[in-house]
């Protein structure tokens, strides 16, 4: 079972065992990770699951699509190279150990 680590703005870590095929957002929500609001339930329509993927995982996670890019422009927190909507990142065995930072504010 792949592990995803969510790091809050104060540096607190929340390590979650995620299921292959579920989204990084769904793993966070079911485990009660603070800061992942997920108002739209993972339908890529609200940007309240914005995360910053750590540099070492950028190539494994891949690039956002055009819809995701548009939604990230609406995000309240700073846009970074690693900005992604966690609902658009499917968990895979290759992402075991993925570390994402949770912004201090969501839209």
PDB file of C-alpha atoms in Angstrom:
ATOM      1  CA  UNK A   1       0.000   0.000   0.000  1.00  0.00           C
ATOM      2  CA  UNK A   2       1.636   3.305  -1.065  1.00  0.00           C
ATOM      3  CA  UNK A   3       2.229   5.924   1.610  1.00  0.00           C
ATOM      4  CA  UNK A   4       1.536   9.622   1.018  1.00  0.00           C
ATOM      5  CA  UNK A   5       2.876  12.245   3.418  1.00  0.00           C
ATOM      6  CA  UNK A   6       1.004  15.549   3.742  1.00  0.00           C
ATOM      7  CA  UNK A   7       2.950  18.366   5.388  1.00  0.00           C
ATOM      8  CA  UNK A   8       0.975  21.227   6.934  1.00  0.00           C
ATOM      9  CA  UNK A   9       2.054  24.867   7.005  1.00  0.00           C
ATOM     10  CA  UNK A  10       3.482  24.473  10.536  1.00  0.00           C
ATOM     11  CA  UNK A  11       5.542  21.464   9.447  1.00  0.00           C
ATOM     12  CA  UNK A  12       3.304  18.792  10.945  1.00  0.00           C
ATOM     13  CA  UNK A  13       3.324  15.557   8.926  1.00  0.00           C
ATOM     14  CA  UNK A  14       0.374  13.271   8.280  1.00  0.00           C
ATOM     15  CA  UNK A  15       1.431   9.946   6.772  1.00  0.00           C
ATOM     16  CA  UNK A  16      -1.436   8.078   5.122  1.00  0.00           C
ATOM     17  CA  UNK A  17      -1.641   4.596   3.634  1.00  0.00           C
ATOM     18  CA  UNK A  18      -3.353   5.154   0.290  1.00  0.00           C
ATOM     19  CA  UNK A  19      -5.051   2.683  -2.026  1.00  0.00           C
ATOM     20  CA  UNK A  20      -3.716   2.299  -5.556  1.00  0.00           C
ATOM     21  CA  UNK A  21      -6.135   4.017  -7.939  1.00  0.00           C
ATOM     22  CA  UNK A  22      -7.650   6.466  -5.484  1.00  0.00           C
ATOM     23  CA  UNK A  23      -6.686  10.121  -5.668  1.00  0.00           C
ATOM     24  CA  UNK A  24      -4.237  11.818  -3.339  1.00  0.00           C
ATOM     25  CA  UNK A  25      -7.229  13.969  -2.285  1.00  0.00           C
ATOM     26  CA  UNK A  26      -9.444  10.961  -1.470  1.00  0.00           C
ATOM     27  CA  UNK A  27      -6.688   9.423   0.656  1.00  0.00           C
ATOM     28  CA  UNK A  28      -6.388  12.707   2.578  1.00  0.00           C
ATOM     29  CA  UNK A  29     -10.127  13.132   3.115  1.00  0.00           C
ATOM     30  CA  UNK A  30     -10.711   9.577   4.345  1.00  0.00           C
ATOM     31  CA  UNK A  31      -7.823  10.004   6.790  1.00  0.00           C
ATOM     32  CA  UNK A  32      -8.858  13.445   8.050  1.00  0.00           C
ATOM     33  CA  UNK A  33      -5.798  15.334   6.830  1.00  0.00           C
ATOM     34  CA  UNK A  34      -6.255  19.004   7.784  1.00  0.00           C
ATOM     35  CA  UNK A  35      -6.264  21.577   4.990  1.00  0.00           C
ATOM     36  CA  UNK A  36      -7.613  19.356   2.202  1.00  0.00           C
ATOM     37  CA  UNK A  37     -11.163  20.682   1.976  1.00  0.00           C
ATOM     38  CA  UNK A  38     -12.272  18.999  -1.275  1.00  0.00           C
ATOM     39  CA  UNK A  39     -15.566  20.868  -1.595  1.00  0.00           C
ATOM     40  CA  UNK A  40     -16.382  19.396  -5.011  1.00  0.00           C
ATOM     41  CA  UNK A  41     -15.592  15.827  -3.970  1.00  0.00           C
ATOM     42  CA  UNK A  42     -12.844  15.369  -6.511  1.00  0.00           C
ATOM     43  CA  UNK A  43     -14.592  16.626  -9.624  1.00  0.00           C
ATOM     44  CA  UNK A  44     -11.900  19.177 -10.496  1.00  0.00           C
ATOM     45  CA  UNK A  45     -14.202  22.147 -10.108  1.00  0.00           C
ATOM     46  CA  UNK A  46     -13.177  23.995  -6.931  1.00  0.00           C
ATOM     47  CA  UNK A  47      -9.378  23.979  -6.285  1.00  0.00           C
ATOM     48  CA  UNK A  48      -9.868  23.360  -2.545  1.00  0.00           C
ATOM     49  CA  UNK A  49      -7.481  20.407  -2.647  1.00  0.00           C
ATOM     50  CA  UNK A  50      -4.476  22.379  -3.914  1.00  0.00           C
ATOM     51  CA  UNK A  51      -1.112  20.946  -2.850  1.00  0.00           C
ATOM     52  CA  UNK A  52       2.529  21.623  -3.627  1.00  0.00           C
ATOM     53  CA  UNK A  53       4.234  18.452  -4.831  1.00  0.00           C
ATOM     54  CA  UNK A  54       7.849  18.243  -3.676  1.00  0.00           C
ATOM     55  CA  UNK A  55      10.436  18.636  -6.436  1.00  0.00           C
ATOM     56  CA  UNK A  56      11.693  15.062  -6.247  1.00  0.00           C
ATOM     57  CA  UNK A  57       8.215  13.757  -7.149  1.00  0.00           C
ATOM     58  CA  UNK A  58       7.315  16.172  -9.965  1.00  0.00           C
ATOM     59  CA  UNK A  59       8.248  13.861 -12.829  1.00  0.00           C
ATOM     60  CA  UNK A  60       6.429  10.878 -11.269  1.00  0.00           C
ATOM     61  CA  UNK A  61       3.260  12.913 -10.698  1.00  0.00           C
ATOM     62  CA  UNK A  62       3.238  14.506 -14.147  1.00  0.00           C
ATOM     63  CA  UNK A  63       1.920  17.796 -15.446  1.00  0.00           C
ATOM     64  CA  UNK A  64      -1.555  19.259 -14.836  1.00  0.00           C
ATOM     65  CA  UNK A  65      -3.981  19.280 -17.759  1.00  0.00           C
ATOM     66  CA  UNK A  66      -5.538  22.482 -19.122  1.00  0.00           C
ATOM     67  CA  UNK A  67      -8.622  22.363 -16.849  1.00  0.00           C
ATOM     68  CA  UNK A  68      -6.453  21.851 -13.792  1.00  0.00           C
ATOM     69  CA  UNK A  69      -4.186  24.723 -14.868  1.00  0.00           C
ATOM     70  CA  UNK A  70      -7.229  27.030 -15.047  1.00  0.00           C
ATOM     71  CA  UNK A  71      -8.408  25.995 -11.580  1.00  0.00           C
ATOM     72  CA  UNK A  72      -4.947  26.446 -10.091  1.00  0.00           C
ATOM     73  CA  UNK A  73      -5.028  30.043 -11.272  1.00  0.00           C
ATOM     74  CA  UNK A  74      -7.985  30.535  -8.875  1.00  0.00           C
ATOM     75  CA  UNK A  75      -6.195  29.009  -5.878  1.00  0.00           C
ATOM     76  CA  UNK A  76      -5.813  31.356  -2.910  1.00  0.00           C
ATOM     77  CA  UNK A  77      -2.331  30.154  -1.984  1.00  0.00           C
ATOM     78  CA  UNK A  78       0.797  30.893  -3.945  1.00  0.00           C
ATOM     79  CA  UNK A  79       1.119  29.089  -7.277  1.00  0.00           C
ATOM     80  CA  UNK A  80       4.370  27.112  -7.487  1.00  0.00           C
ATOM     81  CA  UNK A  81       6.010  24.791 -10.013  1.00  0.00           C
ATOM     82  CA  UNK A  82       4.707  21.845  -8.000  1.00  0.00           C
ATOM     83  CA  UNK A  83       1.139  23.136  -7.679  1.00  0.00           C
ATOM     84  CA  UNK A  84      -1.417  20.426  -8.370  1.00  0.00           C
ATOM     85  CA  UNK A  85      -4.980  19.600  -7.451  1.00  0.00           C
ATOM     86  CA  UNK A  86      -4.673  16.501  -5.307  1.00  0.00           C
ATOM     87  CA  UNK A  87      -7.918  15.149  -6.791  1.00  0.00           C
ATOM     88  CA  UNK A  88      -6.108  14.874 -10.124  1.00  0.00           C
ATOM     89  CA  UNK A  89      -3.197  12.772  -8.862  1.00  0.00           C
ATOM     90  CA  UNK A  90      -3.991   9.049  -8.896  1.00  0.00           C
ATOM     91  CA  UNK A  91      -2.083   6.997  -6.354  1.00  0.00           C
ATOM     92  CA  UNK A  92       0.184   4.400  -7.925  1.00  0.00           C
ATOM     93  CA  UNK A  93       2.910   2.108  -6.577  1.00  0.00           C
ATOM     94  CA  UNK A  94       5.477   4.491  -8.113  1.00  0.00           C
ATOM     95  CA  UNK A  95       4.218   7.281  -5.843  1.00  0.00           C
ATOM     96  CA  UNK A  96       4.974   5.386  -2.628  1.00  0.00           C
ATOM     97  CA  UNK A  97       6.526   7.949  -0.288  1.00  0.00           C
ATOM     98  CA  UNK A  98       5.034  10.941  -2.140  1.00  0.00           C
ATOM     99  CA  UNK A  99       5.371  14.140  -0.109  1.00  0.00           C
ATOM    100  CA  UNK A 100       3.036  17.072  -0.684  1.00  0.00           C
ATOM    101  CA  UNK A 101       2.808  20.361   1.181  1.00  0.00           C
ATOM    102  CA  UNK A 102      -0.654  21.612   2.077  1.00  0.00           C
ATOM    103  CA  UNK A 103      -1.036  25.385   1.611  1.00  0.00           C
ATOM    104  CA  UNK A 104      -2.146  27.430   4.623  1.00  0.00           C
ATOM    105  CA  UNK A 105      -5.340  28.496   2.809  1.00  0.00           C
ATOM    106  CA  UNK A 106      -7.612  26.984   0.179  1.00  0.00           C
ATOM    107  CA  UNK A 107     -10.092  28.998  -1.921  1.00  0.00           C
TER     108      UNK A 107
END
